[in-house]
């Protein structure tokens, strides 16, 4: 029996090539396993036509190999729709975390608990989870308290994911640097 | 016949030591080739006396080995002033890209096209191009649409340059890390 | 006689795991030397009860092995309270630099001079200095002049420290990357 990587965490700044790299990684992984390829979109359906168009464009661009699931908050809700030994790309954690923090008012401890339970449930089914997120902390901390809390919230989740990940990757201008498991 | 590196891309945050490192690299390169050393300043002449003084100080600090050219937008316009087998430092792309995006209203596609044509024209003449730019994407995305577009614009150019570069380097506190071609 | 590292510089973004990593490093270092372990808190006592609580929590969390000193500006003032062959963690430079720049109105040259004299005085006593600071420069430069000056000020101090450091480390999501002396 082969050994497969169970969790990969990919972070980087805006337009650093994170999503493209993650999609290629997921496609290669699914091909190696011979299993299905799931895409978990965390965006609540946006109001802006521009954003809707960008989402449609991304979906078409990914091609027919992908099964797209949508869930803005309750990650566990998608578990029944997955299959064992598959590959799941969650893009992106940044959006999910802003939604659980601002709309669902989850505490950091609760968010970490939910995320960890989700990771464990996937690992139990030999599903490779690939998580994409944005680094937003290499700057002057925002003066607005709500935004500073969000930076702290998201970056604490990053630490939690990196600790649990088999691979942790940072993207810079389309280049991948392996912080863990390279 | 020797092989020379044709394009080097150096990025980093504000005061990360990018320019100093790039200047040393360019000087070493010109010495190894025995060719002239050009500096392409992309700043439109600034209004502020402080900025004017800083530019003059930088120019004097670089010393007499350098031939300084100034061109805020039309990169190709400087081609007739260069010589084959020379070294050209473009400092910095951040400024150029803000000028072509905001003042000249160029699309990303058009900017990539112009930049790639410039790179090709230099490679044809065996001119080593060293490009310096700022990483501005490891933070909360700006809420103002125009600024967000600019971050996307610049970081997409970074990806384009990194893909074409023989060497891609990120600076952190005066230390160079080679993402590509180290 | 053994050789000990004399200065370590650790930077990273908000919630990147800098402080925890620095504390572990300091504890290991003190254990290896058999010397005392000092913590230099640079925070002027904050107004906000939340911040006061966070400081108390951190102090308790560090445990009884640590001797905590407090000094927001005049680093040299703590020298008489230290002992040779000890370990000193300064957390963090970001706060110190904002205080010397905004409250004490020190120039960058003067700040570098004070910091370098402090480092030298510690090295003379075989005290290992570990400095923690925030990277705040991978973003659009702030438009407000005072803030931009601060980014320049702090990042210039980072370059100064990195140049003098035996080890320079950047933290990303709890992972340490050695830029120098790894």
Short mmCIF file of C-alpha atoms in Angstrom, two decimals:
data_model
loop_
_atom_site.label_atom_id
_atom_site.label_comp_id
_atom_site.label_asym_id
_atom_site.label_seq_id
_atom_site.Cartn_x
_atom_site.Cartn_y
_atom_site.Cartn_z
CA UNK A 1 0.00 0.00 0.00
CA UNK A 2 1.31 3.40 -0.98
CA UNK A 3 1.73 6.36 1.31
CA UNK A 4 -0.04 9.54 0.32
CA UNK A 5 0.30 13.07 1.65
CA UNK A 6 -2.81 13.92 3.64
CA UNK A 7 -2.62 17.70 4.04
CA UNK A 8 -0.88 20.46 2.14
CA UNK A 9 -1.00 24.12 3.14
CA UNK A 10 -0.19 26.76 0.51
CA UNK A 11 0.05 30.43 1.40
CA UNK A 12 1.24 33.54 -0.37
CA UNK A 13 0.31 37.11 -1.12
CA UNK A 14 -2.21 38.45 -3.61
CA UNK A 15 -1.42 37.23 -7.16
CA UNK A 16 1.50 35.11 -6.07
CA UNK A 17 0.38 32.12 -8.15
CA UNK A 18 -1.11 30.18 -5.19
CA UNK A 19 -4.29 28.97 -6.86
CA UNK A 20 -2.69 27.84 -10.09
CA UNK A 21 0.02 25.94 -8.22
CA UNK A 22 -2.57 24.34 -5.92
CA UNK A 23 -4.72 23.24 -8.87
CA UNK A 24 -1.76 21.61 -10.61
CA UNK A 25 -0.77 19.85 -7.40
CA UNK A 26 -4.35 18.60 -6.89
CA UNK A 27 -4.62 17.35 -10.49
CA UNK A 28 -1.34 15.45 -10.22
CA UNK A 29 -2.41 14.00 -6.89
CA UNK A 30 -5.80 12.82 -8.23
CA UNK A 31 -4.12 11.31 -11.26
CA UNK A 32 -1.63 9.42 -9.08
CA UNK A 33 -4.44 8.09 -6.90
CA UNK A 34 -6.92 7.49 -9.70
CA UNK A 35 -9.53 9.18 -7.49
CA UNK A 36 -11.98 12.03 -8.02
CA UNK A 37 -11.01 15.68 -7.74
CA UNK A 38 -13.10 18.04 -5.63
CA UNK A 39 -12.98 21.81 -5.44
CA UNK A 40 -14.42 23.46 -2.35
CA UNK A 41 -15.29 27.06 -3.13
CA UNK A 42 -15.67 29.04 0.10
CA UNK A 43 -17.08 32.18 -1.51
CA UNK A 44 -20.62 33.10 -0.55
CA UNK A 45 -22.21 34.03 -3.91
CA UNK A 46 -20.92 37.57 -4.45
CA UNK A 47 -23.09 40.58 -5.27
CA UNK A 48 -20.68 42.12 -7.77
CA UNK A 49 -21.09 40.98 -11.40
CA UNK A 50 -17.31 41.28 -11.82
CA UNK A 51 -16.69 38.77 -9.02
CA UNK A 52 -19.42 36.45 -10.33
CA UNK A 53 -17.79 36.52 -13.76
CA UNK A 54 -14.36 35.82 -12.25
CA UNK A 55 -15.78 32.81 -10.36
CA UNK A 56 -17.41 31.44 -13.55
CA UNK A 57 -14.19 32.00 -15.47
CA UNK A 58 -12.16 30.15 -12.83
CA UNK A 59 -14.65 27.26 -12.85
CA UNK A 60 -14.46 26.90 -16.63
CA UNK A 61 -10.71 27.32 -16.54
CA UNK A 62 -10.34 24.39 -14.11
CA UNK A 63 -12.05 22.13 -16.66
CA UNK A 64 -14.38 19.14 -16.42
CA UNK A 65 -12.07 17.00 -14.27
CA UNK A 66 -13.24 18.94 -11.21
CA UNK A 67 -16.38 18.50 -9.11
CA UNK A 68 -17.16 21.88 -7.56
CA UNK A 69 -18.75 22.11 -4.12
CA UNK A 70 -19.76 25.37 -2.47
CA UNK A 71 -19.84 25.95 1.26
CA UNK A 72 -19.05 29.32 2.85
CA UNK A 73 -19.03 28.23 6.52
CA UNK A 74 -19.97 24.68 7.60
CA UNK A 75 -17.08 22.61 6.27
CA UNK A 76 -18.40 19.35 7.70
CA UNK A 77 -21.56 19.72 5.62
CA UNK A 78 -19.68 18.65 2.50
CA UNK A 79 -18.32 15.40 3.96
CA UNK A 80 -21.24 13.23 2.72
CA UNK A 81 -20.61 14.44 -0.84
CA UNK A 82 -16.96 13.35 -0.92
CA UNK A 83 -15.52 9.92 -1.71
CA UNK A 84 -12.68 8.07 0.03
CA UNK A 85 -9.26 8.31 -1.57
CA UNK A 86 -10.01 11.56 -3.35
CA UNK A 87 -8.37 14.98 -3.54
CA UNK A 88 -9.98 18.11 -2.17
CA UNK A 89 -8.81 21.66 -2.83
CA UNK A 90 -10.12 24.30 -0.40
CA UNK A 91 -9.64 27.74 -1.98
CA UNK A 92 -9.46 29.77 0.10
CA UNK A 93 -9.16 29.76 3.86
CA UNK A 94 -8.93 33.57 3.92
CA UNK A 95 -12.52 33.89 2.78
CA UNK A 96 -13.77 31.07 5.01
CA UNK A 97 -12.09 32.57 8.06
CA UNK A 98 -13.54 36.03 7.43
CA UNK A 99 -16.98 34.46 7.11
CA UNK A 100 -16.76 32.37 10.28
CA UNK A 101 -15.32 35.29 12.22
CA UNK A 102 -17.50 38.16 11.00
CA UNK A 103 -20.77 36.51 9.94
CA UNK A 104 -20.88 33.43 12.19
CA UNK A 105 -19.07 35.10 15.08
CA UNK A 106 -16.97 31.99 15.84
CA UNK A 107 -14.13 32.29 18.35
CA UNK A 108 -10.61 31.35 17.29
CA UNK A 109 -10.73 28.27 19.53
CA UNK A 110 -14.00 27.15 17.94
CA UNK A 111 -12.69 27.78 14.42
CA UNK A 112 -9.54 25.75 15.13
CA UNK A 113 -11.71 22.96 16.57
CA UNK A 114 -13.96 22.85 13.50
CA UNK A 115 -11.04 22.99 11.11
CA UNK A 116 -9.14 20.26 12.96
CA UNK A 117 -12.22 18.01 13.05
CA UNK A 118 -12.65 18.53 9.30
CA UNK A 119 -9.00 17.65 8.64
CA UNK A 120 -9.31 14.53 10.78
CA UNK A 121 -12.53 13.41 9.05
CA UNK A 122 -10.80 13.76 5.68
CA UNK A 123 -7.69 11.92 6.83
CA UNK A 124 -9.89 9.06 8.05
CA UNK A 125 -11.15 8.69 4.50
CA UNK A 126 -7.69 9.05 2.92
CA UNK A 127 -8.69 12.32 1.30
CA UNK A 128 -5.81 14.66 0.51
CA UNK A 129 -6.78 18.17 1.61
CA UNK A 130 -4.99 21.07 -0.06
CA UNK A 131 -5.67 24.43 1.60
CA UNK A 132 -4.91 27.78 -0.05
CA UNK A 133 -4.70 30.99 1.96
CA UNK A 134 -3.35 34.55 1.87
CA UNK A 135 -0.44 35.83 3.92
CA UNK A 136 -1.66 39.18 5.20
CA UNK A 137 0.74 39.90 8.06
CA UNK A 138 3.94 41.33 6.62
CA UNK A 139 2.78 44.91 7.03
CA UNK A 140 1.96 47.57 9.58
CA UNK A 141 -0.80 46.04 11.71
CA UNK A 142 -4.15 47.66 10.82
CA UNK A 143 -5.23 50.31 13.31
CA UNK A 144 -8.86 49.27 13.16
CA UNK A 145 -9.43 46.75 15.95
CA UNK A 146 -11.77 44.52 13.93
CA UNK A 147 -9.23 44.19 11.13
CA UNK A 148 -6.35 43.57 13.53
CA UNK A 149 -8.41 40.82 15.16
CA UNK A 150 -8.95 39.34 11.72
CA UNK A 151 -5.22 39.33 10.92
CA UNK A 152 -4.55 37.62 14.27
CA UNK A 153 -7.40 35.16 13.66
CA UNK A 154 -6.31 34.15 10.18
CA UNK A 155 -2.61 33.94 10.96
CA UNK A 156 -3.33 31.81 14.03
CA UNK A 157 -5.23 29.43 11.74
CA UNK A 158 -2.19 29.40 9.45
CA UNK A 159 0.00 28.30 12.36
CA UNK A 160 -2.51 25.61 13.25
CA UNK A 161 -2.62 24.32 9.65
CA UNK A 162 1.14 24.46 9.17
CA UNK A 163 1.62 22.43 12.36
CA UNK A 164 -0.76 19.73 11.08
CA UNK A 165 0.34 19.83 7.43
CA UNK A 166 2.56 17.24 5.76
CA UNK A 167 3.65 20.00 3.36
CA UNK A 168 3.69 23.77 3.91
CA UNK A 169 4.44 25.90 0.87
CA UNK A 170 4.81 29.64 0.38
CA UNK A 171 4.39 31.11 -3.09
CA UNK A 172 6.34 34.11 -4.31
CA UNK A 173 5.81 35.34 -7.87
CA UNK A 174 4.83 31.89 -9.08
CA UNK A 175 7.76 30.11 -7.36
CA UNK A 176 7.05 27.58 -4.61
CA UNK A 177 9.16 27.45 -1.49
CA UNK A 178 8.68 24.43 0.81
CA UNK A 179 8.80 25.45 4.47
CA UNK A 180 7.87 21.93 5.46
CA UNK A 181 7.89 18.53 3.77
CA UNK A 182 9.61 19.70 0.55
CA UNK B 1 32.25 31.76 -25.85
CA UNK B 2 31.09 32.39 -22.33
CA UNK B 3 27.51 32.17 -21.11
CA UNK B 4 26.08 35.17 -19.31
CA UNK B 5 22.91 35.56 -17.30
CA UNK B 6 20.45 37.61 -19.32
CA UNK B 7 17.79 38.59 -16.78
CA UNK B 8 17.75 38.92 -13.01
CA UNK B 9 14.65 39.87 -11.03
CA UNK B 10 15.12 41.24 -7.50
CA UNK B 11 12.16 41.92 -5.26
CA UNK B 12 11.70 42.78 -1.61
CA UNK B 13 9.91 45.12 0.74
CA UNK B 14 10.65 48.76 1.49
CA UNK B 15 14.24 49.20 2.79
CA UNK B 16 15.12 45.55 2.35
CA UNK B 17 18.44 46.33 0.67
CA UNK B 18 17.21 45.62 -2.89
CA UNK B 19 18.84 48.57 -4.63
CA UNK B 20 22.23 48.21 -2.99
CA UNK B 21 22.35 44.50 -3.75
CA UNK B 22 21.26 45.11 -7.37
CA UNK B 23 23.93 47.77 -7.85
CA UNK B 24 26.68 45.49 -6.57
CA UNK B 25 25.44 42.67 -8.82
CA UNK B 26 25.40 45.01 -11.82
CA UNK B 27 28.88 46.33 -11.11
CA UNK B 28 30.29 42.81 -10.80
CA UNK B 29 28.54 41.77 -13.99
CA UNK B 30 29.86 44.75 -15.96
CA UNK B 31 33.37 44.12 -14.67
CA UNK B 32 33.19 40.43 -15.68
CA UNK B 33 32.00 41.39 -19.17
CA UNK B 34 34.21 44.43 -19.56
CA UNK B 35 31.14 46.29 -20.85
CA UNK B 36 29.42 49.56 -19.90
CA UNK B 37 27.04 49.89 -17.01
CA UNK B 38 23.66 51.58 -17.49
CA UNK B 39 21.15 52.72 -14.90
CA UNK B 40 17.56 53.17 -16.02
CA UNK B 41 15.77 55.49 -13.61
CA UNK B 42 12.02 55.14 -14.01
CA UNK B 43 11.09 58.08 -11.80
CA UNK B 44 9.36 60.96 -13.50
CA UNK B 45 11.15 64.02 -12.07
CA UNK B 46 9.53 64.40 -8.65
CA UNK B 47 7.96 67.59 -7.30
CA UNK B 48 9.23 67.17 -3.74
CA UNK B 49 12.67 68.66 -3.00
CA UNK B 50 13.30 65.78 -0.59
CA UNK B 51 12.80 63.20 -3.34
CA UNK B 52 14.91 65.24 -5.78
CA UNK B 53 17.69 65.35 -3.21
CA UNK B 54 17.42 61.60 -2.63
CA UNK B 55 17.69 60.93 -6.38
CA UNK B 56 20.76 63.18 -6.66
CA UNK B 57 22.31 61.49 -3.64
CA UNK B 58 21.70 58.03 -5.13
CA UNK B 59 23.21 59.13 -8.45
CA UNK B 60 26.37 60.46 -6.78
CA UNK B 61 26.51 57.41 -4.53
CA UNK B 62 26.52 55.08 -7.54
CA UNK B 63 29.66 56.80 -8.80
CA UNK B 64 31.05 57.62 -12.21
CA UNK B 65 31.06 54.04 -13.51
CA UNK B 66 27.36 54.38 -14.28
CA UNK B 67 25.62 55.95 -17.27
CA UNK B 68 22.20 57.13 -16.06
CA UNK B 69 19.22 57.09 -18.41
CA UNK B 70 15.77 58.36 -17.49
CA UNK B 71 12.53 57.05 -18.92
CA UNK B 72 9.30 56.87 -16.93
CA UNK B 73 7.17 54.91 -19.46
CA UNK B 74 8.46 54.02 -22.95
CA UNK B 75 11.15 51.45 -22.18
CA UNK B 76 11.93 50.79 -25.86
CA UNK B 77 12.90 54.45 -26.30
CA UNK B 78 16.20 53.84 -24.52
CA UNK B 79 17.29 50.93 -26.75
CA UNK B 80 19.24 53.15 -29.23
CA UNK B 81 21.28 54.56 -26.34
CA UNK B 82 22.51 51.16 -25.11
CA UNK B 83 25.45 49.09 -26.34
CA UNK B 84 25.66 45.35 -26.94
CA UNK B 85 27.17 43.23 -24.18
CA UNK B 86 26.38 45.75 -21.45
CA UNK B 87 24.60 45.66 -18.10
CA UNK B 88 21.35 47.52 -17.46
CA UNK B 89 19.78 48.06 -14.06
CA UNK B 90 16.09 49.05 -14.08
CA UNK B 91 15.19 50.52 -10.67
CA UNK B 92 12.37 50.20 -10.17
CA UNK B 93 9.52 48.33 -11.82
CA UNK B 94 7.11 49.44 -9.10
CA UNK B 95 7.30 53.02 -10.24
CA UNK B 96 7.21 52.15 -13.94
CA UNK B 97 4.15 49.97 -13.47
CA UNK B 98 2.27 52.65 -11.53
CA UNK B 99 3.06 55.12 -14.30
CA UNK B 100 1.97 52.87 -17.17
CA UNK B 101 -1.16 51.84 -15.29
CA UNK B 102 -2.31 55.18 -13.89
CA UNK B 103 -0.88 57.79 -16.27
CA UNK B 104 -0.69 55.86 -19.55
CA UNK B 105 -3.73 53.69 -18.83
CA UNK B 106 -2.09 50.54 -20.21
CA UNK B 107 -3.84 47.19 -19.69
CA UNK B 108 -1.96 44.38 -17.95
CA UNK B 109 -1.77 42.47 -21.23
CA UNK B 110 -0.27 45.47 -23.00
CA UNK B 111 2.21 46.10 -20.16
CA UNK B 112 3.34 42.46 -20.24
CA UNK B 113 3.71 42.70 -24.03
CA UNK B 114 5.85 45.85 -23.83
CA UNK B 115 7.97 44.48 -21.02
CA UNK B 116 8.53 41.14 -22.79
CA UNK B 117 9.46 42.89 -26.05
CA UNK B 118 11.96 45.04 -24.11
CA UNK B 119 13.48 41.96 -22.45
CA UNK B 120 13.77 40.23 -25.82
CA UNK B 121 15.37 43.25 -27.49
CA UNK B 122 17.98 43.36 -24.70
CA UNK B 123 18.65 39.62 -24.86
CA UNK B 124 19.21 39.94 -28.61
CA UNK B 125 22.03 42.37 -27.83
CA UNK B 126 23.44 40.28 -24.97
CA UNK B 127 22.51 42.95 -22.46
CA UNK B 128 22.01 41.70 -18.92
CA UNK B 129 18.83 43.26 -17.52
CA UNK B 130 18.52 43.50 -13.75
CA UNK B 131 15.05 44.53 -12.58
CA UNK B 132 14.31 45.76 -9.05
CA UNK B 133 10.77 45.85 -7.68
CA UNK B 134 8.77 45.99 -4.44
CA UNK B 135 6.76 43.13 -2.96
CA UNK B 136 3.50 44.77 -1.91
CA UNK B 137 1.19 41.80 -1.51
CA UNK B 138 1.81 40.23 1.90
CA UNK B 139 -0.90 42.26 3.58
CA UNK B 140 -4.62 42.79 3.76
CA UNK B 141 -5.68 43.66 0.20
CA UNK B 142 -6.43 47.39 -0.02
CA UNK B 143 -10.15 48.17 0.04
CA UNK B 144 -9.86 50.89 -2.57
CA UNK B 145 -10.49 49.31 -5.97
CA UNK B 146 -7.84 51.34 -7.78
CA UNK B 147 -5.15 50.31 -5.32
CA UNK B 148 -6.23 46.67 -5.37
CA UNK B 149 -6.01 46.74 -9.16
CA UNK B 150 -2.52 48.14 -8.82
CA UNK B 151 -1.41 45.37 -6.45
CA UNK B 152 -2.80 42.79 -8.89
CA UNK B 153 -1.18 44.58 -11.84
CA UNK B 154 2.28 44.79 -10.28
CA UNK B 155 2.28 41.29 -8.83
CA UNK B 156 1.17 39.85 -12.17
CA UNK B 157 4.18 41.59 -13.73
CA UNK B 158 6.36 40.01 -11.03
CA UNK B 159 5.09 36.56 -12.02
CA UNK B 160 5.77 37.33 -15.68
CA UNK B 161 9.32 38.51 -14.90
CA UNK B 162 10.09 35.63 -12.56
CA UNK B 163 8.99 33.17 -15.25
CA UNK B 164 11.37 34.75 -17.77
CA UNK B 165 14.23 35.42 -15.36
CA UNK B 166 17.42 33.38 -15.15
CA UNK B 167 17.67 34.46 -11.51
CA UNK B 168 14.89 35.51 -9.14
CA UNK B 169 15.99 36.92 -5.79
CA UNK B 170 14.06 38.12 -2.76
CA UNK B 171 15.72 40.47 -0.30
CA UNK B 172 15.03 40.42 3.43
CA UNK B 173 16.92 42.82 5.69
CA UNK B 174 19.87 42.92 3.34
CA UNK B 175 20.05 39.15 2.86
CA UNK B 176 19.45 37.66 -0.59
CA UNK B 177 17.41 34.53 -1.04
CA UNK B 178 17.47 32.89 -4.50
CA UNK B 179 14.04 31.58 -5.50
CA UNK B 180 15.37 30.72 -8.93
CA UNK B 181 18.82 30.19 -10.44
CA UNK B 182 20.77 30.54 -7.18
CA UNK C 1 36.42 27.19 25.92
CA UNK C 2 33.17 26.88 24.02
CA UNK C 3 31.92 29.25 21.35
CA UNK C 4 28.49 30.77 21.85
CA UNK C 5 26.28 32.70 19.48
CA UNK C 6 26.23 36.34 20.56
CA UNK C 7 23.30 37.81 18.63
CA UNK C 8 20.21 36.34 17.01
CA UNK C 9 17.68 38.38 15.07
CA UNK C 10 14.19 36.95 14.57
CA UNK C 11 11.62 38.69 12.39
CA UNK C 12 8.23 37.78 10.99
CA UNK C 13 4.72 39.08 10.55
CA UNK C 14 1.95 39.39 13.12
CA UNK C 15 1.18 36.00 14.74
CA UNK C 16 3.92 34.20 12.87
CA UNK C 17 5.15 32.42 15.99
CA UNK C 18 8.15 34.73 16.53
CA UNK C 19 7.85 35.14 20.29
CA UNK C 20 7.28 31.48 21.09
CA UNK C 21 10.23 30.44 18.92
CA UNK C 22 12.45 33.12 20.49
CA UNK C 23 11.51 32.02 24.01
CA UNK C 24 12.35 28.39 23.28
CA UNK C 25 15.65 29.41 21.73
CA UNK C 26 16.49 31.56 24.76
CA UNK C 27 15.59 28.79 27.22
CA UNK C 28 17.75 26.27 25.38
CA UNK C 29 20.60 28.76 25.23
CA UNK C 30 20.42 29.53 28.98
CA UNK C 31 20.29 25.82 29.78
CA UNK C 32 23.35 25.13 27.62
CA UNK C 33 25.27 27.97 29.32
CA UNK C 34 23.94 27.36 32.80
CA UNK C 35 23.36 31.11 33.06
CA UNK C 36 20.36 33.26 33.97
CA UNK C 37 17.60 34.12 31.52
CA UNK C 38 16.46 37.73 31.11
CA UNK C 39 13.43 39.08 29.33
CA UNK C 40 13.50 42.71 28.25
CA UNK C 41 9.96 43.96 27.74
CA UNK C 42 9.97 47.14 25.67
CA UNK C 43 6.30 47.98 26.14
CA UNK C 44 5.54 51.16 28.00
CA UNK C 45 2.73 50.13 30.36
CA UNK C 46 -0.31 50.14 28.08
CA UNK C 47 -3.59 51.94 28.77
CA UNK C 48 -5.85 49.20 27.42
CA UNK C 49 -6.88 46.52 29.97
CA UNK C 50 -6.82 43.96 27.13
CA UNK C 51 -3.15 44.68 26.45
CA UNK C 52 -2.32 44.70 30.18
CA UNK C 53 -3.96 41.29 30.51
CA UNK C 54 -2.09 39.99 27.49
CA UNK C 55 1.22 41.15 29.00
CA UNK C 56 0.43 39.48 32.35
CA UNK C 57 -0.61 36.32 30.55
CA UNK C 58 2.64 36.26 28.56
CA UNK C 59 4.68 36.82 31.73
CA UNK C 60 2.98 33.92 33.54
CA UNK C 61 3.22 31.78 30.43
CA UNK C 62 6.99 32.25 30.28
CA UNK C 63 7.31 30.77 33.75
CA UNK C 64 9.58 31.37 36.71
CA UNK C 65 12.84 30.68 34.89
CA UNK C 66 12.73 34.22 33.50
CA UNK C 67 13.78 37.49 35.10
CA UNK C 68 11.67 40.24 33.52
CA UNK C 69 13.10 43.71 33.00
CA UNK C 70 11.13 46.63 31.58
CA UNK C 71 12.61 49.50 29.62
CA UNK C 72 10.77 51.27 26.82
CA UNK C 73 13.63 53.46 25.52
CA UNK C 74 17.04 53.59 27.28
CA UNK C 75 18.45 50.13 26.55
CA UNK C 76 21.76 50.82 28.27
CA UNK C 77 19.94 51.47 31.55
CA UNK C 78 19.41 47.73 32.03
CA UNK C 79 23.09 46.80 31.69
CA UNK C 80 23.85 47.00 35.45
CA UNK C 81 21.03 44.55 36.15
CA UNK C 82 22.39 41.82 33.84
CA UNK C 83 25.03 39.20 34.57
CA UNK C 84 27.88 37.97 32.37
CA UNK C 85 27.29 34.79 30.39
CA UNK C 86 23.52 35.15 30.44
CA UNK C 87 20.78 35.14 27.80
CA UNK C 88 18.68 38.22 27.04
CA UNK C 89 15.52 38.25 24.96
CA UNK C 90 14.42 41.67 23.68
CA UNK C 91 10.76 41.46 22.58
CA UNK C 92 10.20 43.52 20.61
CA UNK C 93 12.26 45.95 18.58
CA UNK C 94 9.16 47.17 16.74
CA UNK C 95 7.80 48.74 19.88
CA UNK C 96 11.17 50.09 21.00
CA UNK C 97 11.77 51.70 17.60
CA UNK C 98 8.35 53.35 17.54
CA UNK C 99 9.03 54.75 21.02
CA UNK C 100 12.49 56.10 20.23
CA UNK C 101 11.29 57.57 16.94
CA UNK C 102 7.95 59.07 17.97
CA UNK C 103 8.32 59.82 21.69
CA UNK C 104 12.09 60.38 22.02
CA UNK C 105 12.48 61.85 18.53
CA UNK C 106 15.75 59.99 17.89
CA UNK C 107 17.22 60.07 14.39
CA UNK C 108 17.91 56.78 12.60
CA UNK C 109 21.65 57.38 12.95
CA UNK C 110 21.31 57.92 16.69
CA UNK C 111 19.09 54.85 17.10
CA UNK C 112 21.58 52.68 15.21
CA UNK C 113 24.38 54.09 17.38
CA UNK C 114 22.53 53.31 20.63
CA UNK C 115 21.53 49.85 19.46
CA UNK C 116 25.05 49.00 18.29
CA UNK C 117 26.56 50.21 21.57
CA UNK C 118 24.08 48.05 23.48
CA UNK C 119 24.95 45.00 21.35
CA UNK C 120 28.66 45.62 21.90
CA UNK C 121 28.25 46.03 25.68
CA UNK C 122 26.38 42.71 25.80
CA UNK C 123 28.95 40.93 23.64
CA UNK C 124 31.70 42.19 25.97
CA UNK C 125 29.94 40.35 28.80
CA UNK C 126 29.27 37.21 26.74
CA UNK C 127 25.53 37.82 26.89
CA UNK C 128 23.54 36.29 24.05
CA UNK C 129 21.07 38.88 22.77
CA UNK C 130 17.99 37.59 20.96
CA UNK C 131 15.98 40.34 19.26
CA UNK C 132 12.41 39.87 18.02
CA UNK C 133 10.82 42.26 15.54
CA UNK C 134 7.98 42.58 13.02
CA UNK C 135 8.40 42.64 9.26
CA UNK C 136 6.13 45.47 8.14
CA UNK C 137 7.38 46.21 4.64
CA UNK C 138 5.83 43.66 2.26
CA UNK C 139 2.91 45.91 1.42
CA UNK C 140 1.95 49.13 -0.31
CA UNK C 141 3.99 51.82 1.44
CA UNK C 142 1.71 53.85 3.74
CA UNK C 143 0.68 57.19 2.25
CA UNK C 144 1.01 59.01 5.54
CA UNK C 145 4.51 60.46 5.74
CA UNK C 146 5.00 59.72 9.45
CA UNK C 147 4.10 56.06 8.97
CA UNK C 148 6.30 55.73 5.89
CA UNK C 149 9.18 57.20 7.88
CA UNK C 150 8.51 54.62 10.56
CA UNK C 151 8.58 51.72 8.09
CA UNK C 152 11.88 53.04 6.72
CA UNK C 153 13.24 53.56 10.24
CA UNK C 154 12.36 50.08 11.50
CA UNK C 155 13.45 48.24 8.36
CA UNK C 156 16.77 50.10 8.37
CA UNK C 157 17.28 48.88 11.95
CA UNK C 158 16.49 45.35 10.72
CA UNK C 159 19.26 45.64 8.12
CA UNK C 160 21.64 46.91 10.79
CA UNK C 161 20.77 44.02 13.13
CA UNK C 162 20.90 41.38 10.41
CA UNK C 163 24.36 42.60 9.39
CA UNK C 164 25.62 42.26 12.98
CA UNK C 165 23.73 39.06 13.82
CA UNK C 166 25.30 35.61 14.01
CA UNK C 167 21.86 34.20 13.15
CA UNK C 168 19.00 35.87 11.26
CA UNK C 169 15.72 34.01 11.21
CA UNK C 170 12.36 34.72 9.57
CA UNK C 171 9.23 33.08 10.93
CA UNK C 172 6.31 32.04 8.73
CA UNK C 173 3.33 30.32 10.32
CA UNK C 174 5.45 28.90 13.11
CA UNK C 175 8.23 27.64 10.81
CA UNK C 176 11.72 29.13 11.10
CA UNK C 177 13.77 29.94 8.06
CA UNK C 178 17.45 30.81 8.61
CA UNK C 179 18.58 33.64 6.34
CA UNK C 180 21.93 33.70 8.09
CA UNK C 181 23.87 31.30 10.29
CA UNK C 182 21.41 28.39 9.99
#
